[in-house]
PDB file of C-alpha atoms in Angstrom:
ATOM      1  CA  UNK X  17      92.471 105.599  73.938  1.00 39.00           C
ATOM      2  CA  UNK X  18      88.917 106.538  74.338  1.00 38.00           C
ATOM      3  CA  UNK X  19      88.211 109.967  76.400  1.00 37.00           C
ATOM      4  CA  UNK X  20      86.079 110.395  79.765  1.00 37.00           C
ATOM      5  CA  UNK X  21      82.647 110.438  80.060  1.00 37.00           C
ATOM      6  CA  UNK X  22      80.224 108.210  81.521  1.00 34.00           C
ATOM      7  CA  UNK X  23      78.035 106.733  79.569  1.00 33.00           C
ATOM      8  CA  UNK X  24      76.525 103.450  80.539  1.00 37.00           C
ATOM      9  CA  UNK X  25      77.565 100.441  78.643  1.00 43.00           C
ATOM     10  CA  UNK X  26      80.540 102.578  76.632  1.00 48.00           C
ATOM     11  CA  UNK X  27      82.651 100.545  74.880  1.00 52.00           C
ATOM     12  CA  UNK X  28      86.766 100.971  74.733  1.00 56.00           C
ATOM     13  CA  UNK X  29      87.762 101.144  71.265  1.00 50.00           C
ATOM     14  CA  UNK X  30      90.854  98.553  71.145  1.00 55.00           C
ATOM     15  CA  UNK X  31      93.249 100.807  68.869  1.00 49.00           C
ATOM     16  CA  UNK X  32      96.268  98.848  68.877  1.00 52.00           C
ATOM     17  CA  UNK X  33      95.675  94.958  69.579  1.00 67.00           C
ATOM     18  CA  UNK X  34      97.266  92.936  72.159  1.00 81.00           C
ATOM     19  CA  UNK X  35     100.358  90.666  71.772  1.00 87.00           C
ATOM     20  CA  UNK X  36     101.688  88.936  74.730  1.00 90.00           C
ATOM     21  CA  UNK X  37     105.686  89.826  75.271  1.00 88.00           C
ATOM     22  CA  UNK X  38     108.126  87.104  74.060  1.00 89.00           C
ATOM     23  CA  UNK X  39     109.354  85.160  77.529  1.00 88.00           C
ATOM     24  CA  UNK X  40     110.226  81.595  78.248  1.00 86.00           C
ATOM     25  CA  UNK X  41     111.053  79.932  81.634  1.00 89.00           C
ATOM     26  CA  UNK X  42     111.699  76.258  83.159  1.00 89.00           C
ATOM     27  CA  UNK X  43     109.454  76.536  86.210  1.00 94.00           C
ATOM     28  CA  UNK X  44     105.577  77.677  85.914  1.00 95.00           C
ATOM     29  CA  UNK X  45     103.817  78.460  88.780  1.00 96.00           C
ATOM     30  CA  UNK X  46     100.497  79.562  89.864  1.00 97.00           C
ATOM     31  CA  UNK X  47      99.762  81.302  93.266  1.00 97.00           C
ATOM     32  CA  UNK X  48      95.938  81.596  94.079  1.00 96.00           C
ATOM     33  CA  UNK X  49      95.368  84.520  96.622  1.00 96.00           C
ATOM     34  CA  UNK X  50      93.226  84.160  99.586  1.00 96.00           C
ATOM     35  CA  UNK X  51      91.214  87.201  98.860  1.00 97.00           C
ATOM     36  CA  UNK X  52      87.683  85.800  99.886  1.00 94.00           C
ATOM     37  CA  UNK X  53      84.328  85.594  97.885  1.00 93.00           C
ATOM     38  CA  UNK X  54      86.728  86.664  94.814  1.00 95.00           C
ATOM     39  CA  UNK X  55      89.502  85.970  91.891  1.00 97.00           C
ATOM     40  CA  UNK X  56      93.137  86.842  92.360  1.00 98.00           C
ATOM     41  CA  UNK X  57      95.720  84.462  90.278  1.00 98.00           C
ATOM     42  CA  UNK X  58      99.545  84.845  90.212  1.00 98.00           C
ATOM     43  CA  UNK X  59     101.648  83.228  87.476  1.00 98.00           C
ATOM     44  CA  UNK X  60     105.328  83.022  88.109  1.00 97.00           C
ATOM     45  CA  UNK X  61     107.975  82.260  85.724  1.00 96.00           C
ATOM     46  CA  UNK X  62     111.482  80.748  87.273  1.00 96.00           C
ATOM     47  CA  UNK X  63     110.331  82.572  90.394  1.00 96.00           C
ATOM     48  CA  UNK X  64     109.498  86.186  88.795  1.00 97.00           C
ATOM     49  CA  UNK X  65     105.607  87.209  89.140  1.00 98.00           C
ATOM     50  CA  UNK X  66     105.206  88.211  85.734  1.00 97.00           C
ATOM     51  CA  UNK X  67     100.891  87.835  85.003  1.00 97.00           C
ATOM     52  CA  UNK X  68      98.286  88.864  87.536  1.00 98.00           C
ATOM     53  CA  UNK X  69      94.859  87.386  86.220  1.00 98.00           C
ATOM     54  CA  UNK X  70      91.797  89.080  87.977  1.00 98.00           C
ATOM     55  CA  UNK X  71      92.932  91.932  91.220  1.00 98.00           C
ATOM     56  CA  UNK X  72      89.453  91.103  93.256  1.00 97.00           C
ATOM     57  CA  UNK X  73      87.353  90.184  96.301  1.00 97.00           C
ATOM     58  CA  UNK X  74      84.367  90.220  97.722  1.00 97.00           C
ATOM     59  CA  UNK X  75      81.574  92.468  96.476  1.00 96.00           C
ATOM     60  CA  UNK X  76      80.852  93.515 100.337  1.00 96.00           C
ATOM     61  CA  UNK X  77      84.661  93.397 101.757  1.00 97.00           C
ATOM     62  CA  UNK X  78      84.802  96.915 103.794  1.00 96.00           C
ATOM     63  CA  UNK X  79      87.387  99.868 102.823  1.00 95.00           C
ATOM     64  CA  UNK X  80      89.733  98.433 105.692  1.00 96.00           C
ATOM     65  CA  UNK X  81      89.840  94.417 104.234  1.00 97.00           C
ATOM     66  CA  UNK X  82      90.145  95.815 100.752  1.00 96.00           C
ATOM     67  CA  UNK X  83      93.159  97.994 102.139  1.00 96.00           C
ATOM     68  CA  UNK X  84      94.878  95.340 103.994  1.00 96.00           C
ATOM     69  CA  UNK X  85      94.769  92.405 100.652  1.00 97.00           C
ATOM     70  CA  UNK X  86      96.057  95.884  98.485  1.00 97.00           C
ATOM     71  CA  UNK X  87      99.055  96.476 101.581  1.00 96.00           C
ATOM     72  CA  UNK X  88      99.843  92.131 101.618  1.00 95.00           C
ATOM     73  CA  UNK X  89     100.725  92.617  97.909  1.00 96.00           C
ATOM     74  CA  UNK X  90     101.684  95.872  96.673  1.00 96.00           C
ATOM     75  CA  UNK X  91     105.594  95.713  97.050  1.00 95.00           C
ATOM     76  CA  UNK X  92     105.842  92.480  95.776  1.00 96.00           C
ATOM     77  CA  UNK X  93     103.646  93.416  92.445  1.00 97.00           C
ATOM     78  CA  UNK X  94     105.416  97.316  92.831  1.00 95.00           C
ATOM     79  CA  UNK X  95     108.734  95.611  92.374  1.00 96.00           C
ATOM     80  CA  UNK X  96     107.470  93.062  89.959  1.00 97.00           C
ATOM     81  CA  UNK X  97     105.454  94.919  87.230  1.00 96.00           C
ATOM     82  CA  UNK X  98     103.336  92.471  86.401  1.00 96.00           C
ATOM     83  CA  UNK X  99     100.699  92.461  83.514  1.00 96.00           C
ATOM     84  CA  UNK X 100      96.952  92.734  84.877  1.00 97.00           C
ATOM     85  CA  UNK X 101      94.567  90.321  83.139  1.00 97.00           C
ATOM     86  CA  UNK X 102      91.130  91.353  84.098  1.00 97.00           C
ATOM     87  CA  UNK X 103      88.581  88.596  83.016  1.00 96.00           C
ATOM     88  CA  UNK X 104      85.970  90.295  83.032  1.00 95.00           C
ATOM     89  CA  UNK X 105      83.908  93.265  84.795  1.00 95.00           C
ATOM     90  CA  UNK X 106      82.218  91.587  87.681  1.00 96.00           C
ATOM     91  CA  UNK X 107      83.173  93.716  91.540  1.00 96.00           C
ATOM     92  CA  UNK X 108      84.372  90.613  92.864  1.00 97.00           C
ATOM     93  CA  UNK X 109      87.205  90.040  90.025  1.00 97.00           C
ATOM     94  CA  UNK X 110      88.496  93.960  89.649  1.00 97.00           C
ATOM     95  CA  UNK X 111      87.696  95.552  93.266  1.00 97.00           C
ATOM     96  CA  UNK X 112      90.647  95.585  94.091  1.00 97.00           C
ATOM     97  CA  UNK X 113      91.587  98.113  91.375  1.00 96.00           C
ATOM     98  CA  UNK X 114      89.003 100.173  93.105  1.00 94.00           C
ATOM     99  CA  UNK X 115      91.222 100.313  96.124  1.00 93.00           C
ATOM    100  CA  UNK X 116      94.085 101.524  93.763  1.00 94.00           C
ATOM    101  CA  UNK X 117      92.138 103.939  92.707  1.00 92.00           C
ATOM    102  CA  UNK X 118      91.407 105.107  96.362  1.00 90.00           C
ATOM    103  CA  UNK X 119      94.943 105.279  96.512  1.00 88.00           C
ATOM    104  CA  UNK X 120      96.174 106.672  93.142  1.00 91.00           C
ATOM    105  CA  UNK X 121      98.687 103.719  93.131  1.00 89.00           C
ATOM    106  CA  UNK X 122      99.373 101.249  90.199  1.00 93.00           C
ATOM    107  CA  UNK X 123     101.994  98.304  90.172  1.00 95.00           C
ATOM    108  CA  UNK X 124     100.835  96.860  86.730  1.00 96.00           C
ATOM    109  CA  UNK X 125     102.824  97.333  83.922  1.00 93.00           C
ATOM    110  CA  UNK X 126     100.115  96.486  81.500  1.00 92.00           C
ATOM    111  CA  UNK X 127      96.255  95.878  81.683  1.00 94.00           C
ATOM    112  CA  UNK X 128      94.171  93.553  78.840  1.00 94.00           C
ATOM    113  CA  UNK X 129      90.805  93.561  79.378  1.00 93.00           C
ATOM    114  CA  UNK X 130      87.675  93.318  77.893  1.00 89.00           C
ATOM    115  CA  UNK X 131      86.524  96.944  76.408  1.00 84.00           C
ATOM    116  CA  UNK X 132      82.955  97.017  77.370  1.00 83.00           C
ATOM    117  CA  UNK X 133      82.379  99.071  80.627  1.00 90.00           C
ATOM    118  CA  UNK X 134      79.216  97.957  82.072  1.00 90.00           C
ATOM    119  CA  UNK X 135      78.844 100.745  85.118  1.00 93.00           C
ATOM    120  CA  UNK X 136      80.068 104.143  86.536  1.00 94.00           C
ATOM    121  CA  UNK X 137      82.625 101.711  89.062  1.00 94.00           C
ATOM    122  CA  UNK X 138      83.843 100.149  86.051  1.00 94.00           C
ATOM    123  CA  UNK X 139      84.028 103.675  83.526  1.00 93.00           C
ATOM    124  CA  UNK X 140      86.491 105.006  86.613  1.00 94.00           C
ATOM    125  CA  UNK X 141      88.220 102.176  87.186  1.00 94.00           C
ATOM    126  CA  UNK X 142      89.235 102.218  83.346  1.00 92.00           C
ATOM    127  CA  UNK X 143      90.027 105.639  83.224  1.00 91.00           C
ATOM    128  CA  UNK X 144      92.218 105.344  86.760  1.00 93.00           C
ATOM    129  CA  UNK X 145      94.023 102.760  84.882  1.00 92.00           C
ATOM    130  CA  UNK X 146      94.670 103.831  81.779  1.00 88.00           C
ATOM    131  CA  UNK X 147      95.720 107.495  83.126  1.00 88.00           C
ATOM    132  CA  UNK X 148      98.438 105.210  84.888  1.00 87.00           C
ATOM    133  CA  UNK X 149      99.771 102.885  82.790  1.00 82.00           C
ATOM    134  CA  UNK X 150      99.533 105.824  79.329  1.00 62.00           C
ATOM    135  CA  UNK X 151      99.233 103.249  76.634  1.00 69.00           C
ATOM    136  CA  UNK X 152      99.933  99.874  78.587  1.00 84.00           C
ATOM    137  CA  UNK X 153      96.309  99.683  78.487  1.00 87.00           C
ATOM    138  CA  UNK X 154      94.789  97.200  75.723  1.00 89.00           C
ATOM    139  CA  UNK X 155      90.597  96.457  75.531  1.00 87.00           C
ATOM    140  CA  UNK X 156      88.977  93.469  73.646  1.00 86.00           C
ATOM    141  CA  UNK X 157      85.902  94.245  72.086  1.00 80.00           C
ATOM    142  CA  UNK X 158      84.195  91.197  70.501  1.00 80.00           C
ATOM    143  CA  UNK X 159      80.771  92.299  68.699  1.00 81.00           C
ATOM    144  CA  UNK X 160      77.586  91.721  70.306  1.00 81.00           C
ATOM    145  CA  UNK X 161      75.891  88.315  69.828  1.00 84.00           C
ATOM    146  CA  UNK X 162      72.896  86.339  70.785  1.00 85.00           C
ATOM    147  CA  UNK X 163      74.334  82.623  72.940  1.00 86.00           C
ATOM    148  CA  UNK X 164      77.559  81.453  74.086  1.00 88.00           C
ATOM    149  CA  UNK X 165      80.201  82.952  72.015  1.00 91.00           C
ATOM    150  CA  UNK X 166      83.260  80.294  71.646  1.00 92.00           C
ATOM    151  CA  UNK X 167      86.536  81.063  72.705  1.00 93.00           C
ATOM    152  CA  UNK X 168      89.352  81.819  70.357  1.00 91.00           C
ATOM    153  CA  UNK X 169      93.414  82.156  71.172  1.00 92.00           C
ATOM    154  CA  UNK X 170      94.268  85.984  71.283  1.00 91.00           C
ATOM    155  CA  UNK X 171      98.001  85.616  71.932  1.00 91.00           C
ATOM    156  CA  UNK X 172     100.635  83.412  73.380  1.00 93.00           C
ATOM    157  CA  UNK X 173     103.949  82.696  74.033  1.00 93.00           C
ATOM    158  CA  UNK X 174     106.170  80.046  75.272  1.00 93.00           C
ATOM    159  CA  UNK X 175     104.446  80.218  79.306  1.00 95.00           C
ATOM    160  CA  UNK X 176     100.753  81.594  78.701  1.00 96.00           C
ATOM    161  CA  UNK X 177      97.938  81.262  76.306  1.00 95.00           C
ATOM    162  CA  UNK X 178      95.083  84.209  76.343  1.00 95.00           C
ATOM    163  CA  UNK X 179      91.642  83.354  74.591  1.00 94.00           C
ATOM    164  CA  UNK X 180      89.302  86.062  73.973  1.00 92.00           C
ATOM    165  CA  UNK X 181      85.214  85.496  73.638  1.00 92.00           C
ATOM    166  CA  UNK X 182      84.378  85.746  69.203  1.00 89.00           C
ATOM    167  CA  UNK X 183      81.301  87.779  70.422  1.00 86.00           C
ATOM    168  CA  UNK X 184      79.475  89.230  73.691  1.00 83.00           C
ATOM    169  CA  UNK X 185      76.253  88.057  75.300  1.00 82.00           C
ATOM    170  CA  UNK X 186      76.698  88.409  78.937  1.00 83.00           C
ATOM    171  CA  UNK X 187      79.575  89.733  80.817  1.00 85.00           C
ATOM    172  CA  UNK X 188      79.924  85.694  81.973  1.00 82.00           C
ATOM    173  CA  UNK X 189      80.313  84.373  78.973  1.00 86.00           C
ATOM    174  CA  UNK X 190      82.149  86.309  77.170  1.00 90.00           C
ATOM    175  CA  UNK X 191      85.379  86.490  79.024  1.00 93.00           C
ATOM    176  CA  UNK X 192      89.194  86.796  78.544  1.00 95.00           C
ATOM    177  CA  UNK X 193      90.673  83.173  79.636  1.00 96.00           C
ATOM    178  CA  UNK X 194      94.372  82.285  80.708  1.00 97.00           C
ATOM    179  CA  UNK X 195      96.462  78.874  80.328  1.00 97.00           C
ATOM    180  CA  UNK X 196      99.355  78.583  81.923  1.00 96.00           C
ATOM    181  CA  UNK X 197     101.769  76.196  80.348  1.00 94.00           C
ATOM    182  CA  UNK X 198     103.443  74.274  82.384  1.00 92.00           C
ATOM    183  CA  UNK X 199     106.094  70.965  80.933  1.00 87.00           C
ATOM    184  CA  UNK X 200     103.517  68.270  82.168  1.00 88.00           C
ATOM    185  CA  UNK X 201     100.239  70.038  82.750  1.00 91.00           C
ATOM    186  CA  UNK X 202      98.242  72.885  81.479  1.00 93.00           C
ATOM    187  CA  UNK X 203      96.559  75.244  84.562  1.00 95.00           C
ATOM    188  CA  UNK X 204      93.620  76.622  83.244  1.00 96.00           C
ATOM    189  CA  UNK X 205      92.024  80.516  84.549  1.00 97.00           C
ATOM    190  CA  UNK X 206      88.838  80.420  83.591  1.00 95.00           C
ATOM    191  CA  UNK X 207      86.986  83.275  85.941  1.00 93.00           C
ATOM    192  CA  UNK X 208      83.551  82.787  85.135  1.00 92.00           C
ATOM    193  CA  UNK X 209      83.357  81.154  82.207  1.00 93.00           C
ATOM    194  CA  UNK X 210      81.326  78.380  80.679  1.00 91.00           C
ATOM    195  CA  UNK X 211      82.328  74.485  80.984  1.00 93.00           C
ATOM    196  CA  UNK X 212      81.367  74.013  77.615  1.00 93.00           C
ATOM    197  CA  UNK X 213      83.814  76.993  76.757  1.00 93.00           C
ATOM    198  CA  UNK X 214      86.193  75.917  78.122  1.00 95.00           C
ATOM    199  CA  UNK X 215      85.578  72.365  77.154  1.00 94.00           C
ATOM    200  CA  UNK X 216      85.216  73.001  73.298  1.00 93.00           C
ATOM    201  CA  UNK X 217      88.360  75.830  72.885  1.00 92.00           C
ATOM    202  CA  UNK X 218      90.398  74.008  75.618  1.00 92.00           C
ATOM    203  CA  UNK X 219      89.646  70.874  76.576  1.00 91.00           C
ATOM    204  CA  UNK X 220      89.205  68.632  73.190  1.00 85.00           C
ATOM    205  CA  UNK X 221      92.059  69.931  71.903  1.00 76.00           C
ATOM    206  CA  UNK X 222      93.978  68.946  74.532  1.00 63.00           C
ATOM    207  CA  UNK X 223      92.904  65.410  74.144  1.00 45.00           C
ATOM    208  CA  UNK X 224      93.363  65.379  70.341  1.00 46.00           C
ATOM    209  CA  UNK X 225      96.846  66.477  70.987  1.00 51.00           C
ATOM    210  CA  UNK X 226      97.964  63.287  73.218  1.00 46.00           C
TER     211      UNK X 226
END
């Protein structure tokens, strides 16, 4: 992938392209971690923690609290391999990962995010990552735009939708978004996104399709 340096605002040149692994499973489940002022979603299929979407907390949680949500998770997500969906670049949805990095310990058997790094915490967060996972790691980089940028399907399979931002305006708008499909309902990850996002890429189409 792209080499060290730190440059502000450096973007991740996506080489390869994402596509989500062929799976398929009866019972879809979503665990929502208690990890404060943050985002940290679990998606289970038949009981196996296979997608991780956002590893944060709060912007101000102390080295010790950031250690102890790392220590009530790591074995399960060490044994489990999941793949790390970051939405976006905001401290409270990756700072986590910072811990990890504090450690030199990864779990994740793949991380999709999107490829522009807007800070020094997020440059060495990337490169901690992708040291780790070699060439599990996959950035979206949508061109930059002026407004809200609509949302567009990236990949899917049978259990989980991805949509990815068709351009960049702010780092809250321009987000990767997960759908969890369940055999009734759809659960819908939408970090920080926009309700008209969501609404327009998500929503309507779920109503047209009743």
């Amino acid at each position: 992938m792209a080499k060290k340096d730190n440059i502000r605002n450096k973007e991740v040149i996506d080489e390869t392209g994402y596509k989500l692994p062929t799976i398929s499973g009866k019972e879809i489940r979503v665990e929502v971690r208690d990890v404060g002022q943050g985002n940290c979603n679990e998606i289970y299929i038949d009981g196996n923690l296979k997608y991780v979407y956002d590893f944060g907390t709060n912007i101000y949680a102390t080295k010790e609290e950031v250690d102890n949500l790392i220590n009530e998770v790591y074995s399960i997500y060490e044994e489990a391999k999941p793949i790390l969906i970051l939405s976006h670049w905001d401290l409270d949805h990756y700072h986590l990962l910072k811990g990890l990095e504090a450690k030199n310990k990864n779990p994740f058997s793949a991380f999709v995010f999107i490829g522009e790094l807007p800070n020094k915490t997020s440059q060495d967060v990337y490169e901690f990552m992708n040291e780790k996972l070699v060439k599990e790691v996959y950035s979206i980089t949508p061109k930059r735009m002026k407004g809200v940028p609509n949302l567009t399907t990236l990949t899917s399979n049978a259990v989980l939708t991805i949509y990815s931002p068709d351009g960049r305006s702010s780092r809250n708008n321009s987000e990767l978004v997960c759908v969890a499909h369940r055999r009734d309902t759809d659960i819908i990850l939408s970090g920080d996104s926009y309700y008209e996002q969501i609404h327009n890429a998500i929503l309507s189409n779920s109503v047209k399709n009743k």
